[in-house]
């Protein structure tokens, strides 16, 4: 089996009941708990889950992730994306415990409009957490992304930047601009050069969290769900003992552990997209059964757990 | 290279479709449905205006693949249209700059001598 595991979703499209209670520990294996009939590693998962839920303060360090709020989208299956973002922020407030910060992995807006940025900003502030953003392709539709960068990525004038928080090195990347025909997400030479310098000289024992909108690993070539030069970024990260790569864009949870690198994609707060190959296009799943929308949306909590090398990741849906 | 493929294409379409292509209309439409340009390949005569309509719930663009990037639409929201008039013969490849796996091509051929448009 080696040290690479891919955890495909065992369900398809609309049968994602209880999809969302999942957890991954980089380096030590992958554990899931799910509320609905999906195989899981019960013993480890329940122990881990109780550790996460009963003693969040003991983790020492945790943070929240939200993604793909798409403020401005108002079609099936969600005509109230500000409303579901507000619900997500409510859930963040419930779950945050001692969380030090929050990240937003892009597509804050639907069309990069100032009013959409305003609405998102106002709602996200209600979390009461310092929030670090990276752009999605929907956020850089105007003036090469400058309005987004000025507002949401201060200190990263082209949408990428890094910072340290309680011993963890965070790297926010922009892989949504200068895309090539027929290609995937793109980091570009300038950003890779910056990343190399940013990581140089850091101890390999320092935990690294990389966050970017489009998955850095190829989830679906056909639907463009990957990053053309993602492998070059990952090569720079390989020497580190704990690397957690957090992405959005695909509006569903996918995860994989490869060596010391854990990959995880978050749910949207706006609408779900189909699993690769299960629909004609990656567009929104419009025909959700009544009342099921909130089971497909969610927030993510990431925590360092004492005695574990990697970070634990728990996704929680907005509703049943 | 381009000239060769253009010639081949012209002969092919002319032979097979008995004059139905290239489109002689001054206007030709392409729709965007399910993250796909439809039809993905069209052949028109020089001077034709091509109009794209986005029928997806997700914004897309129509962006020329090569340089110079003469054709570059703003983001097209649901129902938005973009048009471009192709004056010169050539093969114009384009893609959606937000979803670069979406690609299409407009082949522009010279109108036959003596024809009035």
Coordinates of N, CA and C in Angstrom, one line a residue, chain A residues 47-182:
Chain A
X47 N -11.7 7.8 18.6 CA -10.7 8.3 19.6 C -10.3 9.7 19.1
X48 N -10.0 9.8 17.9 CA -9.5 11.1 17.4 C -10.6 12.1 17.4
X49 N -11.8 11.7 17.1 CA -12.9 12.7 17.1 C -13.2 13.2 18.5
X50 N -13.1 12.3 19.5 CA -13.3 12.8 20.9 C -12.2 13.7 21.3
X51 N -11.0 13.4 20.9 CA -9.9 14.2 21.2 C -10.1 15.6 20.6
X52 N -10.7 15.6 19.4 CA -10.9 16.9 18.8 C -12.0 17.7 19.3
X53 N -13.1 17.0 19.7 CA -14.3 17.7 20.1 C -14.3 18.0 21.6
X54 N -13.7 17.1 22.3 CA -13.8 17.3 23.8 C -12.7 18.2 24.3
X55 N -11.6 18.2 23.6 CA -10.4 19.0 24.2 C -9.8 19.9 23.1
X56 N -10.6 20.7 22.6 CA -10.1 21.6 21.5 C -9.0 22.5 22.0
X57 N -9.1 22.9 23.3 CA -8.1 23.8 23.8 C -6.8 23.1 24.0
X58 N -6.8 21.8 24.1 CA -5.6 21.1 24.3 C -4.8 20.9 23.1
X59 N -5.4 21.2 22.0 CA -4.7 21.1 20.7 C -3.5 22.0 20.6
X60 N -3.6 23.1 21.3 CA -2.5 24.1 21.2 C -2.6 25.1 20.1
X61 N -3.1 24.6 19.0 CA -3.2 25.5 17.9 C -4.2 25.0 16.9
X62 N -5.1 25.9 16.5 CA -6.1 25.5 15.5 C -6.5 26.7 14.7
X63 N -7.1 26.4 13.6 CA -7.7 27.5 12.7 C -8.8 26.9 11.9
X64 N -9.6 27.9 11.4 CA -10.8 27.5 10.6 C -10.5 27.8 9.1
X65 N -11.3 27.1 8.3 CA -11.2 27.3 6.8 C -12.7 27.4 6.3
X66 N -12.9 28.5 5.5 CA -14.1 28.5 4.7 C -13.7 28.7 3.2
X67 N -14.6 28.4 2.3 CA -14.2 28.5 0.9 C -15.4 28.8 0.0
X68 N -15.2 29.4 -1.2 CA -16.2 29.4 -2.3 C -17.5 30.0 -1.8
X69 N -17.5 31.2 -1.3 CA -18.8 31.8 -0.8 C -19.6 32.3 -2.0
X70 N -18.9 32.7 -3.1 CA -19.7 33.0 -4.4 C -20.8 34.0 -4.1
X71 N -20.5 35.1 -3.3 CA -21.5 36.1 -3.1 C -21.8 36.8 -4.4
X72 N -23.1 36.8 -4.8 CA -23.5 37.3 -6.1 C -24.2 36.1 -6.9
X73 N -23.8 34.9 -6.6 CA -24.5 33.8 -7.2 C -25.9 33.7 -6.6
X74 N -26.9 33.6 -7.5 CA -28.3 33.5 -7.0 C -29.2 32.7 -7.9
X75 N -28.8 31.5 -8.1 CA -29.5 30.5 -9.0 C -29.7 29.2 -8.2
X76 N -30.4 28.3 -8.8 CA -30.5 26.9 -8.2 C -29.1 26.4 -8.1
X77 N -28.8 25.8 -7.0 CA -29.7 25.4 -5.9 C -29.7 26.4 -4.7
X78 N -29.1 27.6 -4.9 CA -29.0 28.5 -3.8 C -29.2 29.9 -4.2
X79 N -30.3 30.5 -3.9 CA -30.6 31.9 -4.3 C -30.3 32.8 -3.1
X80 N -29.7 32.3 -2.0 CA -29.3 33.2 -0.9 C -27.9 32.8 -0.4
X81 N -26.9 33.1 -1.3 CA -25.5 32.8 -0.8 C -25.1 33.7 0.3
X82 N -25.5 34.9 0.5 CA -25.2 35.6 1.7 C -25.7 34.9 3.0
X83 N -26.9 34.4 2.8 CA -27.6 33.6 3.9 C -26.8 32.4 4.3
X84 N -26.3 31.6 3.4 CA -25.6 30.4 3.8 C -24.2 30.7 4.2
X85 N -23.6 31.8 3.7 CA -22.3 32.3 4.3 C -22.5 32.7 5.7
X86 N -23.6 33.4 6.0 CA -23.9 33.8 7.4 C -24.0 32.6 8.3
X87 N -24.7 31.6 7.8 CA -24.9 30.3 8.6 C -23.5 29.7 8.8
X88 N -22.7 29.7 7.8 CA -21.3 29.1 7.9 C -20.5 29.8 9.0
X89 N -20.6 31.2 9.0 CA -19.9 31.9 10.0 C -20.5 31.7 11.4
X90 N -21.8 31.4 11.5 CA -22.4 31.0 12.7 C -21.8 29.7 13.2
X91 N -21.6 28.8 12.3 CA -21.0 27.5 12.6 C -19.5 27.7 13.0
X92 N -18.8 28.6 12.4 CA -17.4 28.9 12.7 C -17.4 29.4 14.2
X93 N -18.3 30.2 14.5 CA -18.3 30.8 15.8 C -18.5 29.7 16.9
X94 N -19.4 28.7 16.5 CA -19.6 27.6 17.4 C -18.4 26.8 17.6
X95 N -17.7 26.6 16.5 CA -16.6 25.6 16.5 C -15.2 26.1 16.8
X96 N -15.1 27.4 16.8 CA -13.7 27.9 16.7 C -12.9 27.7 17.9
X97 N -13.5 27.5 19.1 CA -12.8 27.3 20.3 C -11.6 28.3 20.4
X98 N -10.4 27.8 20.4 CA -9.3 28.7 20.6 C -8.6 29.0 19.3
X99 N -9.4 28.8 18.2 CA -8.8 29.1 16.8 C -8.1 30.4 16.8
X100 N -6.9 30.4 16.1 CA -6.1 31.6 16.1 C -6.4 32.4 14.9
X101 N -7.0 31.8 13.8 CA -7.3 32.6 12.6 C -8.2 31.8 11.7
X102 N -8.6 32.4 10.6 CA -9.4 31.7 9.6 C -8.7 31.9 8.2
X103 N -8.9 30.9 7.3 CA -8.5 31.2 6.0 C -9.7 31.0 5.1
X104 N -9.7 31.8 4.0 CA -10.7 31.6 3.0 C -10.0 31.3 1.7
X105 N -10.4 30.1 1.1 CA -9.6 29.6 -0.1 C -10.3 30.0 -1.4
X106 N -10.8 31.3 -1.5 CA -11.1 31.8 -2.8 C -12.5 31.7 -3.3
X107 N -12.8 32.4 -4.4 CA -14.2 32.6 -4.9 C -15.0 33.2 -3.8
X108 N -14.5 34.3 -3.2 CA -15.3 35.1 -2.3 C -16.5 35.6 -3.0
X109 N -16.4 36.0 -4.2 CA -17.4 36.7 -5.0 C -17.8 35.8 -6.2
X110 N -18.9 36.2 -6.8 CA -19.2 35.5 -8.1 C -18.6 36.3 -9.3
X111 N -18.6 37.6 -9.2 CA -18.2 38.4 -10.4 C -17.2 39.5 -10.0
X112 N -16.5 39.5 -8.9 CA -15.5 40.5 -8.5 C -16.1 41.9 -8.4
X113 N -17.4 42.0 -8.1 CA -18.0 43.3 -7.9 C -17.8 43.8 -6.5
X114 N -17.6 45.2 -6.5 CA -17.3 45.8 -5.2 C -18.4 45.4 -4.1
X115 N -19.7 45.5 -4.6 CA -20.8 45.2 -3.6 C -20.7 43.8 -3.1
X116 N -20.2 42.9 -4.0 CA -20.1 41.4 -3.6 C -19.0 41.3 -2.5
X117 N -17.9 42.0 -2.8 CA -16.8 42.0 -1.8 C -17.2 42.6 -0.5
X118 N -18.0 43.7 -0.6 CA -18.5 44.3 0.6 C -19.3 43.4 1.5
X119 N -20.3 42.7 0.8 CA -21.2 41.8 1.5 C -20.4 40.7 2.2
X120 N -19.5 40.1 1.4 CA -18.7 39.0 2.0 C -17.9 39.4 3.2
X121 N -17.2 40.6 3.0 CA -16.4 41.1 4.0 C -17.1 41.3 5.3
X122 N -18.3 41.9 5.2 CA -19.1 42.2 6.4 C -19.5 40.9 7.1
X123 N -19.9 39.9 6.3 CA -20.4 38.7 7.0 C -19.2 38.0 7.6
X124 N -18.1 37.9 6.9 CA -17.0 37.1 7.4 C -16.4 37.7 8.6
X125 N -16.4 39.0 8.7 CA -16.0 39.7 9.9 C -16.7 39.2 11.2
X126 N -17.9 38.8 11.0 CA -18.7 38.4 12.2 C -18.1 37.1 12.8
X127 N -17.2 36.5 12.2 CA -16.5 35.3 12.8 C -15.6 35.7 13.9
X128 N -15.2 37.0 13.9 CA -14.3 37.4 15.0 C -12.9 36.8 14.9
X129 N -12.5 36.4 13.7 CA -11.2 35.8 13.5 C -10.5 36.6 12.4
X130 N -9.2 36.8 12.7 CA -8.4 37.4 11.6 C -8.4 36.4 10.4
X131 N -8.8 36.9 9.2 CA -9.0 36.0 8.1 C -8.0 36.3 7.0
X132 N -7.4 35.3 6.5 CA -6.4 35.4 5.4 C -7.0 34.8 4.1
X133 N -7.0 35.5 3.0 CA -7.7 35.1 1.8 C -6.6 34.8 0.7
X134 N -7.0 33.9 -0.2 CA -6.4 33.8 -1.5 C -7.5 33.9 -2.5
X135 N -7.1 34.4 -3.8 CA -8.1 34.6 -4.8 C -8.6 33.3 -5.5
X136 N -9.9 33.3 -5.8 CA -10.4 32.3 -6.8 C -10.5 33.0 -8.1
X137 N -10.8 32.2 -9.2 CA -10.8 32.8 -10.5 C -12.0 33.8 -10.6
X138 N -13.0 33.7 -9.8 CA -14.1 34.6 -9.8 C -13.8 36.0 -9.1
X139 N -12.7 36.0 -8.4 CA -12.3 37.2 -7.7 C -11.4 38.1 -8.4
X140 N -10.9 37.7 -9.6 CA -9.8 38.4 -10.3 C -10.3 38.8 -11.7
X141 N -11.6 39.0 -11.8 CA -12.2 39.2 -13.2 C -12.0 40.7 -13.6
X142 N -11.7 41.6 -12.6 CA -11.6 43.0 -12.9 C -10.2 43.5 -12.7
X143 N -9.6 44.3 -13.6 CA -8.3 44.9 -13.4 C -7.2 43.9 -12.9
X144 N -7.2 42.8 -13.5 CA -6.2 41.8 -13.1 C -6.1 41.5 -11.6
X145 N -7.3 41.6 -11.0 CA -7.4 41.2 -9.6 C -7.0 42.3 -8.6
X146 N -6.6 43.4 -9.1 CA -6.1 44.5 -8.1 C -7.1 44.8 -7.0
X147 N -8.4 45.0 -7.4 CA -9.4 45.3 -6.3 C -9.4 44.2 -5.2
X148 N -9.3 43.0 -5.6 CA -9.3 41.9 -4.6 C -8.0 42.0 -3.8
X149 N -6.9 42.1 -4.4 CA -5.6 42.1 -3.7 C -5.5 43.3 -2.7
X150 N -6.0 44.5 -3.2 CA -5.9 45.6 -2.3 C -6.8 45.4 -1.0
X151 N -7.9 44.7 -1.2 CA -8.8 44.6 -0.1 C -8.5 43.3 0.7
X152 N -8.2 42.2 0.1 CA -8.2 40.9 0.8 C -6.8 40.3 1.0
X153 N -5.8 40.7 0.2 CA -4.5 40.1 0.4 C -3.4 41.1 0.7
X154 N -3.7 42.0 1.7 CA -2.7 43.0 2.0 C -1.4 42.4 2.3
X155 N -0.3 42.9 1.8 CA 1.0 42.3 1.9 C 1.3 41.3 0.8
X156 N 0.3 41.0 0.0 CA 0.5 40.1 -1.1 C -0.1 40.8 -2.3
X157 N 0.7 41.6 -3.0 CA 0.1 42.5 -4.0 C -0.3 41.7 -5.2
X158 N 0.2 40.5 -5.4 CA -0.2 39.7 -6.5 C -0.9 38.4 -6.0
X159 N -1.4 38.5 -4.8 CA -2.3 37.4 -4.3 C -1.6 36.3 -3.6
X160 N -0.2 36.4 -3.4 CA 0.5 35.3 -2.7 C 1.3 36.0 -1.6
X161 N 1.5 35.2 -0.5 CA 2.2 35.8 0.7 C 2.3 34.7 1.7
X162 N 3.1 34.9 2.7 CA 3.3 33.9 3.8 C 3.3 34.6 5.1
X163 N 3.1 33.9 6.2 CA 3.2 34.4 7.5 C 3.4 33.2 8.5
X164 N 3.9 33.6 9.7 CA 4.0 32.5 10.7 C 3.1 32.8 11.9
X165 N 2.5 31.7 12.4 CA 1.6 31.8 13.5 C 1.9 30.6 14.4
X166 N 2.3 30.9 15.6 CA 2.5 29.9 16.6 C 3.3 28.7 16.1
X167 N 4.4 29.0 15.4 CA 5.3 28.0 14.9 C 4.9 27.3 13.6
X168 N 3.7 27.6 13.1 CA 3.3 27.1 11.8 C 3.5 28.1 10.7
X169 N 4.1 27.7 9.6 CA 4.3 28.6 8.5 C 3.2 28.4 7.5
X170 N 2.5 29.5 7.3 CA 1.4 29.6 6.3 C 1.8 30.2 5.0
X171 N 1.5 29.5 3.9 CA 1.8 30.1 2.6 C 0.5 30.1 1.8
X172 N 0.1 31.3 1.5 CA -1.1 31.5 0.6 C -0.6 31.7 -0.8
X173 N -1.2 30.9 -1.8 CA -0.8 31.0 -3.2 C -1.9 31.4 -4.1
X174 N -1.6 32.0 -5.2 CA -2.5 32.4 -6.2 C -2.3 31.5 -7.5
X175 N -3.2 30.6 -7.7 CA -3.1 29.7 -8.9 C -4.3 29.9 -9.9
X176 N -4.8 31.1 -9.9 CA -6.0 31.4 -10.8 C -5.8 32.4 -11.9
X177 N -4.5 32.8 -12.1 CA -4.3 33.8 -13.1 C -3.3 33.4 -14.2
X178 N -3.4 34.0 -15.4 CA -2.5 33.7 -16.5 C -2.7 32.2 -16.9
X179 N -3.9 31.8 -16.9 CA -4.1 30.4 -17.2 C -3.9 30.2 -18.7
X180 N -3.4 29.0 -19.1 CA -3.1 28.7 -20.5 C -4.2 27.9 -21.1
X181 N -4.5 28.1 -22.4 CA -5.6 27.4 -23.1 C -5.3 25.9 -23.0
X182 N -6.3 25.1 -22.5 CA -6.2 23.7 -22.4 C -5.5 23.3 -21.1

